[in-house]
Amino acid sequence: MQKQRTGDAKLIQELNRSIILDAIRKYGPVSRSEVAKIIDISPTTVTSAVFDLMDEGLVYEDGVGNSNGGRKPVLLRFNPSAYSIIGVSITNSSIKIADMNLEGVIARKKVYKANEYQGEEMIQFILDVVGQFLATKPNIERCQGISVITPGIVDAKNGLISYNSKLKLYNVPLKELLEEKTNLPTYVDNDANAFVLAENFFGIFSNYKDLLYITIGDGVGSGVMINGAIYRGFIGSSGEIGHTSVVQGGMKCECGNTGCLENYVNWPTIYSKIVSAIMTKKRDTVIKDMVTNDLSKITPSIFVQAITQQDALAIDIMDEVVDHFAVAITNTIHMFNPEVVILSGDIIEGNSLFLQTIHERVKRKVIPILKENINIQSTSLGSEFELLGSAAVILHGKFKFQIS
Ligand SMILES: [Zn+2]
């Protein structure tokens, strides 16, 4: 978050510029005087900022609007293709890279399999594939920078991957390494933080300021946005909802503690519950038919389909997952009072019964004043959420310049 320094004319000018650009992006085609009205800034300030923005190619004039008696006003539009950005999404198994415009529209994309690389090998792999991708990129001089997102704890200010136990990356100065290699400004952020920025930038939650985003996959991560900015915590480790304790003296977690949420709701746990119910408890389920008795073929989407078909076993397992999840979400809602809780992950996609059940259970648990204000939704980002996340790390900073 940018600090406001009263009297710093240059900073105020930059702030105004971002706010004006954001208004043109959102409301264009729009006239200068309308922009001034919408954001309550003087028309002279708008005119002078628009002059600079047009000079940079970010804004262009496009036709005229209706007049209120006088001269017809010239309308302004945002030009998302004025610059490009490179988005890089690192997961435990692959690296996705895309060349995008300023609205996150993908011009070119590549997915590189990471072959279980870890530590030094992984770092070298990241540097190699980014280098390869950029070698054939046109108009590199119009590139605003590279944005890398990764699971684990990230020191976004210094561009360091502080801690990622699965990839064995500890205190990796990725920003510095990539800037040295590519000469492009580089940003590094945690993936869940990037997704909450993307929901707020591209998604249907752009008018919300207090959001909690939770993603469930092999692990459970979350991003917290407070008053329009990411809440990072002291060393950047905020949002570790997967390691909140939900069972006293429960299952052992890889973090060293016991009873962490992650181990009760992640896909490997759900999968082993399904398999054990079929194999040892001999439970009957449509899942068996769906995978023609080959249990290795059970995927999150099969599980969701079984729930949709009201399969008793799938619904029982979902209930157990929701029970644990509701504890963690209730605790977090009491702590942060978000306007919306956004859920994402394979077991959430197309699973309206999950959303409905968690909503009911959380509503039952929260303090009375919050009962009518529980808003739990599924992600609005679609299948390219990883690349949109990486784009949002740069774009959110550029457009949604908040004064706190
Ligand atoms: Zn843990």
Coordinates of C-alpha atoms and ligand atoms in Angstrom, one line a residue:
M1 CA 0.0 0.0 0.0
Q2 CA 1.3 3.5 -0.9
K3 CA 1.8 5.9 2.0
Q4 CA 0.2 9.3 1.6
R5 CA 2.7 12.0 2.1
T6 CA 0.9 15.3 2.4
G7 CA 2.4 18.0 0.3
D8 CA 4.2 15.7 -2.1
A9 CA 2.9 17.2 -5.3
K10 CA 4.4 14.6 -7.6
L11 CA 2.8 11.8 -5.6
I12 CA -0.6 13.5 -5.6
Q13 CA -0.3 14.0 -9.4
E14 CA 0.4 10.3 -9.8
L15 CA -2.5 9.4 -7.6
N16 CA -4.8 11.6 -9.6
R17 CA -3.5 10.1 -12.8
S18 CA -4.3 6.6 -11.7
I19 CA -7.7 7.5 -10.4
I20 CA -8.5 9.3 -13.7
L21 CA -7.2 6.4 -15.8
D22 CA -9.2 3.9 -13.7
A23 CA -12.4 6.0 -14.3
I24 CA -11.8 6.1 -18.0
R25 CA -11.2 2.4 -18.1
K26 CA -14.4 1.7 -16.1
Y27 CA -16.8 4.3 -17.6
G28 CA -15.4 5.0 -21.1
P29 CA -16.4 6.2 -23.6
V30 CA -16.7 9.2 -21.2
S31 CA -16.0 12.9 -21.5
R32 CA -13.5 14.9 -19.5
S33 CA -16.2 16.7 -17.6
E34 CA -18.0 13.5 -16.7
V35 CA -14.7 12.0 -15.4
A36 CA -14.3 15.1 -13.2
K37 CA -17.8 14.7 -11.8
I38 CA -17.5 10.9 -11.2
I39 CA -14.3 11.2 -9.2
D40 CA -14.8 14.7 -7.8
I41 CA -11.6 16.2 -9.1
S42 CA -11.2 19.6 -10.8
P43 CA -11.7 19.6 -14.6
T44 CA -8.3 21.3 -15.0
T45 CA -6.6 18.4 -13.3
V46 CA -8.5 15.9 -15.5
T47 CA -7.5 17.8 -18.7
S48 CA -3.9 17.9 -17.7
A49 CA -3.7 14.2 -16.7
V50 CA -5.6 13.2 -19.9
F51 CA -3.0 15.1 -21.9
D52 CA -0.2 12.9 -20.4
L53 CA -2.3 9.7 -20.7
M54 CA -2.9 10.4 -24.4
D55 CA 0.7 11.1 -24.9
E56 CA 1.5 7.7 -23.5
G57 CA -1.1 6.0 -25.7
L58 CA -3.1 4.8 -22.7
V59 CA -6.1 6.9 -23.6
Y60 CA -7.6 8.0 -26.9
E61 CA -10.4 10.2 -28.2
D62 CA -13.3 8.4 -29.8
G63 CA -16.2 10.4 -31.1
V64 CA -18.4 12.9 -29.4
G65 CA -21.2 12.7 -26.8
N66 CA -24.5 14.5 -26.4
S67 CA -24.3 18.2 -25.5
N68 CA -26.3 19.9 -22.8
G69 CA -26.7 23.0 -25.0
G70 CA -23.0 23.9 -25.7
R71 CA -20.3 22.2 -27.7
K72 CA -20.6 18.4 -27.9
P73 CA -18.0 16.8 -25.6
V74 CA -15.2 14.7 -27.0
L75 CA -15.3 11.1 -25.5
L76 CA -12.3 9.3 -24.1
R77 CA -11.5 5.6 -24.1
F78 CA -8.9 3.4 -22.5
N79 CA -6.5 1.6 -24.8
P80 CA -5.6 -1.7 -23.2
S81 CA -3.1 -2.6 -25.9
A82 CA -0.9 0.4 -25.2
Y83 CA 1.4 -1.8 -23.2
S84 CA 1.8 -5.5 -22.5
I85 CA 2.6 -7.5 -19.4
I86 CA 4.2 -10.9 -18.9
G87 CA 2.3 -13.1 -16.4
V88 CA 4.1 -16.1 -14.9
S89 CA 2.3 -18.6 -12.7
I90 CA 4.4 -21.1 -10.8
T91 CA 2.6 -24.2 -9.4
N92 CA 4.1 -27.4 -7.9
S93 CA 3.8 -29.1 -11.3
S94 CA 4.1 -26.5 -14.1
I95 CA 4.9 -23.0 -15.1
K96 CA 2.4 -21.0 -17.2
I97 CA 3.6 -17.9 -19.0
A98 CA 1.5 -15.5 -21.0
D99 CA 1.8 -12.3 -22.9
M100 CA -1.2 -10.1 -22.0
N101 CA -2.6 -6.7 -22.6
L102 CA -3.7 -4.3 -19.8
E103 CA -7.1 -6.0 -19.5
G104 CA -5.5 -9.5 -19.0
V105 CA -6.4 -10.6 -22.6
I106 CA -3.9 -13.3 -23.6
A107 CA -2.1 -12.8 -26.9
R108 CA 0.2 -15.9 -26.4
K109 CA 0.5 -18.5 -23.7
K110 CA 2.8 -21.5 -23.0
V111 CA 2.7 -24.1 -20.3
Y112 CA 6.0 -25.8 -19.2
K113 CA 5.9 -29.0 -17.2
A114 CA 8.2 -28.6 -14.2
N115 CA 9.3 -32.3 -14.0
E116 CA 9.3 -32.3 -10.2
Y117 CA 12.2 -29.8 -10.2
Q118 CA 13.0 -28.4 -6.7
G119 CA 15.4 -25.8 -5.2
E120 CA 18.3 -24.6 -7.5
E121 CA 17.0 -26.7 -10.4
M122 CA 13.6 -25.1 -10.2
I123 CA 15.1 -21.6 -10.1
Q124 CA 17.2 -22.3 -13.1
F125 CA 14.1 -23.7 -14.9
I126 CA 12.1 -20.5 -14.2
L127 CA 14.9 -18.3 -15.5
D128 CA 15.3 -20.5 -18.6
V129 CA 11.6 -20.7 -19.6
V130 CA 11.0 -17.0 -19.0
G131 CA 14.1 -16.2 -21.2
Q132 CA 12.8 -18.6 -23.9
F133 CA 9.4 -17.0 -23.9
L134 CA 10.7 -13.5 -24.1
A135 CA 13.1 -14.3 -27.0
T136 CA 10.2 -14.3 -29.4
K137 CA 8.1 -11.6 -27.8
P138 CA 7.3 -8.7 -30.2
N139 CA 7.4 -5.0 -29.0
I140 CA 9.3 -5.7 -25.8
E141 CA 9.9 -2.0 -25.3
R142 CA 6.2 -1.6 -24.6
C143 CA 6.3 -4.3 -21.9
Q144 CA 5.4 -3.0 -18.4
G145 CA 7.0 -5.8 -16.6
I146 CA 6.9 -9.4 -15.5
S147 CA 4.7 -10.6 -12.7
V148 CA 5.4 -13.9 -11.0
I149 CA 3.0 -15.6 -8.7
T150 CA 3.7 -18.7 -6.6
P151 CA 2.4 -20.6 -3.6
G152 CA 4.2 -20.2 -0.3
I153 CA 5.3 -17.2 1.6
V154 CA 6.5 -14.3 -0.5
D155 CA 8.1 -11.0 0.6
A156 CA 6.4 -9.0 -2.2
K157 CA 8.2 -5.7 -1.3
N158 CA 11.6 -7.3 -2.0
G159 CA 10.5 -9.8 -4.6
L160 CA 11.7 -12.8 -2.5
I161 CA 10.2 -16.2 -2.3
S162 CA 10.7 -16.6 1.4
Y163 CA 9.4 -20.1 2.0
N164 CA 7.9 -22.8 -0.3
S165 CA 8.4 -26.2 1.2
K166 CA 7.0 -28.3 -1.7
L167 CA 9.4 -26.7 -4.2
K168 CA 12.2 -26.3 -1.6
L169 CA 12.6 -22.6 -2.3
Y170 CA 13.9 -20.6 0.6
N171 CA 14.8 -16.9 0.4
V172 CA 15.1 -16.9 -3.4
P173 CA 15.6 -13.3 -4.7
L174 CA 13.5 -14.0 -7.8
K175 CA 12.9 -10.3 -8.6
E176 CA 16.6 -9.6 -8.7
L177 CA 17.4 -12.7 -10.7
L178 CA 14.7 -12.1 -13.4
E179 CA 15.5 -8.3 -13.6
E180 CA 19.2 -9.1 -14.2
K181 CA 18.3 -11.6 -16.9
T182 CA 15.5 -9.7 -18.7
N183 CA 16.0 -6.0 -17.9
L184 CA 12.3 -5.8 -17.2
P185 CA 10.8 -4.6 -13.9
T186 CA 9.6 -7.7 -12.1
Y187 CA 7.0 -8.3 -9.4
V188 CA 6.6 -11.4 -7.2
D189 CA 3.6 -12.2 -5.1
N190 CA 1.9 -15.1 -3.4
D191 CA -0.8 -16.8 -5.6
A192 CA -3.7 -16.4 -3.2
N193 CA -2.9 -12.7 -2.8
A194 CA -2.8 -12.4 -6.6
F195 CA -6.2 -14.1 -6.9
V196 CA -7.9 -11.8 -4.5
L197 CA -6.4 -8.8 -6.4
A198 CA -7.8 -10.4 -9.7
E199 CA -11.3 -10.9 -8.2
N200 CA -11.2 -7.2 -7.3
F201 CA -9.8 -6.1 -10.6
F202 CA -11.3 -8.3 -13.3
G203 CA -14.1 -10.1 -11.5
I204 CA -17.6 -9.1 -10.3
F205 CA -16.2 -8.0 -6.9
S206 CA -14.6 -4.8 -8.2
N207 CA -16.7 -2.6 -5.9
Y208 CA -15.9 -4.5 -2.8
K209 CA -13.1 -3.3 -0.5
D210 CA -13.0 -6.1 2.2
L211 CA -12.6 -9.5 0.6
L212 CA -11.6 -12.9 1.8
Y213 CA -10.5 -15.4 -0.9
I214 CA -10.0 -19.1 -0.1
T215 CA -8.7 -21.7 -2.5
I216 CA -8.8 -25.4 -1.9
G217 CA -6.7 -27.9 -3.8
D218 CA -3.9 -30.0 -2.6
G219 CA -3.6 -27.4 0.1
V220 CA -5.7 -24.5 1.3
G221 CA -4.6 -20.9 0.9
S222 CA -6.2 -17.6 1.3
G223 CA -5.8 -13.9 0.4
V224 CA -7.1 -11.1 2.6
M225 CA -8.0 -7.7 1.2
I226 CA -8.7 -5.0 3.7
N227 CA -9.9 -1.5 2.5
G228 CA -8.8 -2.2 -1.1
A229 CA -5.3 -3.5 -0.3
I230 CA -3.7 -6.9 0.5
Y231 CA -3.2 -7.5 4.2
R232 CA 0.2 -9.1 4.3
G233 CA 1.2 -9.3 7.9
F234 CA 4.6 -8.7 9.5
I235 CA 6.7 -11.1 7.4
G236 CA 4.1 -11.6 4.6
S237 CA 2.6 -14.8 6.0
S238 CA -0.9 -13.7 6.4
G239 CA -3.7 -15.8 5.0
E240 CA -2.4 -19.2 6.2
I241 CA -5.9 -20.4 6.8
G242 CA -4.9 -23.9 5.9
H243 CA -2.9 -24.1 9.1
T244 CA -5.6 -22.8 11.4
S245 CA -6.4 -25.4 14.1
V246 CA -9.8 -26.9 13.7
V247 CA -9.4 -30.1 15.6
Q248 CA -7.8 -30.3 19.1
G249 CA -5.2 -33.1 19.1
G250 CA -6.2 -34.0 15.5
M251 CA -4.3 -35.3 12.5
K252 CA -0.6 -34.5 12.2
C253 CA 0.3 -31.7 9.7
E254 CA 3.5 -31.3 7.7
C255 CA 3.9 -27.9 9.4
G256 CA 4.6 -29.7 12.7
N257 CA 1.2 -28.9 14.4
T258 CA -1.8 -31.2 14.6
G259 CA -5.5 -30.6 13.6
C260 CA -4.8 -28.0 10.8
L261 CA -7.7 -27.3 8.5
E262 CA -5.8 -28.3 5.3
N263 CA -5.6 -32.0 6.3
Y264 CA -9.4 -32.3 6.7
V265 CA -10.6 -30.5 3.5
N266 CA -7.9 -30.9 0.8
W267 CA -8.4 -33.2 -2.2
P268 CA -6.0 -36.0 -1.1
T269 CA -8.1 -36.4 2.1
I270 CA -11.4 -36.4 0.2
Y271 CA -10.0 -38.9 -2.2
S272 CA -8.8 -41.3 0.4
K273 CA -12.2 -41.0 2.3
I274 CA -14.0 -42.0 -0.9
V275 CA -11.7 -44.9 -1.5
S276 CA -11.8 -46.2 2.1
A277 CA -15.7 -46.0 2.1
I278 CA -15.8 -48.1 -1.0
M279 CA -13.1 -50.6 -0.2
T280 CA -13.4 -51.1 3.5
K281 CA -16.9 -50.0 4.4
K282 CA -18.4 -51.4 1.2
R283 CA -20.5 -48.3 0.7
D284 CA -22.6 -48.1 -2.4
T285 CA -22.1 -45.0 -4.6
V286 CA -22.5 -43.8 -8.2
I287 CA -18.9 -42.9 -8.2
K288 CA -18.0 -46.6 -8.8
D289 CA -20.0 -46.6 -12.0
M290 CA -18.7 -43.3 -13.1
V291 CA -15.1 -44.5 -13.1
T292 CA -16.1 -48.1 -14.1
N293 CA -14.6 -49.5 -10.9
D294 CA -11.2 -47.9 -11.5
L295 CA -10.8 -45.9 -8.3
S296 CA -7.6 -44.2 -9.5
K297 CA -9.9 -42.3 -12.0
I298 CA -11.8 -40.5 -9.3
T299 CA -11.3 -36.7 -9.8
P300 CA -12.7 -33.7 -8.0
S301 CA -15.1 -33.2 -10.9
I302 CA -16.4 -36.8 -10.5
F303 CA -16.9 -36.1 -6.8
V304 CA -18.8 -32.9 -7.6
Q305 CA -21.0 -34.7 -10.2
A306 CA -21.8 -37.4 -7.6
I307 CA -22.9 -34.6 -5.2
T308 CA -25.1 -33.0 -7.9
Q309 CA -26.7 -36.5 -8.4
Q310 CA -27.5 -36.6 -4.6
D311 CA -25.2 -39.6 -4.1
A312 CA -25.4 -40.3 -0.3
L313 CA -21.7 -41.2 0.1
A314 CA -20.5 -38.0 -1.7
I315 CA -22.9 -35.9 0.3
D316 CA -21.7 -37.4 3.6
I317 CA -18.1 -36.7 2.8
M318 CA -18.9 -33.2 1.6
D319 CA -20.7 -32.7 5.0
E320 CA -17.6 -33.6 6.9
V321 CA -15.5 -31.3 4.8
V322 CA -18.0 -28.4 5.2
D323 CA -18.1 -29.0 9.0
H324 CA -14.4 -28.3 9.3
F325 CA -14.4 -25.6 6.8
A326 CA -17.2 -23.8 8.5
V327 CA -15.2 -23.6 11.7
A328 CA -12.3 -21.9 10.0
I329 CA -14.4 -19.5 7.9
T330 CA -16.5 -18.5 11.0
N331 CA -13.3 -17.7 12.9
T332 CA -12.0 -15.7 10.0
I333 CA -15.2 -13.8 9.5
H334 CA -15.3 -12.9 13.2
M335 CA -11.7 -11.6 12.8
F336 CA -12.0 -9.6 9.6
N337 CA -15.7 -9.0 8.9
P338 CA -15.3 -9.3 5.1
E339 CA -18.0 -8.1 2.7
V340 CA -17.7 -11.3 0.8
V341 CA -15.9 -14.7 1.2
I342 CA -14.9 -16.1 -2.3
L343 CA -14.2 -19.8 -2.6
S344 CA -12.3 -21.4 -5.4
G345 CA -11.0 -24.8 -6.3
D346 CA -12.0 -28.0 -8.2
I347 CA -14.4 -29.2 -5.5
I348 CA -16.2 -25.8 -5.5
E349 CA -16.6 -25.4 -9.3
G350 CA -20.3 -26.1 -10.3
N351 CA -21.0 -27.3 -6.7
S352 CA -23.9 -25.1 -5.6
L353 CA -24.9 -27.5 -2.8
F354 CA -21.4 -27.0 -1.2
L355 CA -21.9 -23.2 -1.3
Q356 CA -25.4 -23.5 0.1
T357 CA -24.4 -25.9 2.9
I358 CA -21.4 -23.9 4.0
H359 CA -23.5 -20.7 4.0
E360 CA -26.1 -22.4 6.3
R361 CA -23.5 -23.8 8.6
V362 CA -21.5 -20.5 8.9
K363 CA -24.7 -18.6 9.4
R364 CA -25.6 -20.9 12.3
K365 CA -22.3 -20.2 14.0
V366 CA -21.7 -16.5 13.7
I367 CA -22.7 -13.8 16.2
P368 CA -26.2 -12.5 15.7
I369 CA -25.3 -9.2 14.1
L370 CA -23.5 -11.0 11.2
K371 CA -26.2 -13.6 10.5
E372 CA -27.9 -11.6 7.7
N373 CA -24.6 -10.5 6.3
I374 CA -23.0 -13.7 5.4
N375 CA -22.0 -13.6 1.7
I376 CA -20.2 -16.7 0.4
Q377 CA -19.7 -16.9 -3.3
S378 CA -17.7 -18.9 -5.8
T379 CA -14.8 -17.4 -7.8
S380 CA -15.7 -15.2 -10.8
L381 CA -12.4 -15.6 -12.6
G382 CA -12.9 -18.7 -14.8
S383 CA -10.3 -21.1 -16.1
E384 CA -7.4 -18.6 -16.7
F385 CA -7.5 -17.5 -13.0
E386 CA -3.8 -18.1 -12.6
L387 CA -2.7 -15.8 -15.4
L388 CA -5.3 -13.2 -14.5
G389 CA -3.9 -13.4 -11.0
S390 CA -0.4 -12.6 -12.2
A391 CA -1.7 -9.8 -14.4
A392 CA -3.6 -8.3 -11.5
V393 CA -0.4 -8.0 -9.4
I394 CA 0.8 -5.3 -11.9
L395 CA -2.6 -3.9 -12.9
H396 CA -4.1 -3.5 -9.5
G397 CA -1.1 -1.4 -8.5
K398 CA -1.3 0.7 -11.6
F399 CA -5.1 1.4 -11.6
K400 CA -6.4 0.9 -8.2
F401 CA -4.1 3.3 -6.5
Q402 CA -5.7 3.6 -3.0
I403 CA -5.3 6.3 -0.5
S404 CA -5.6 4.8 2.9
Ligands
ZN1 ZN -0.4 -27.2 9.5

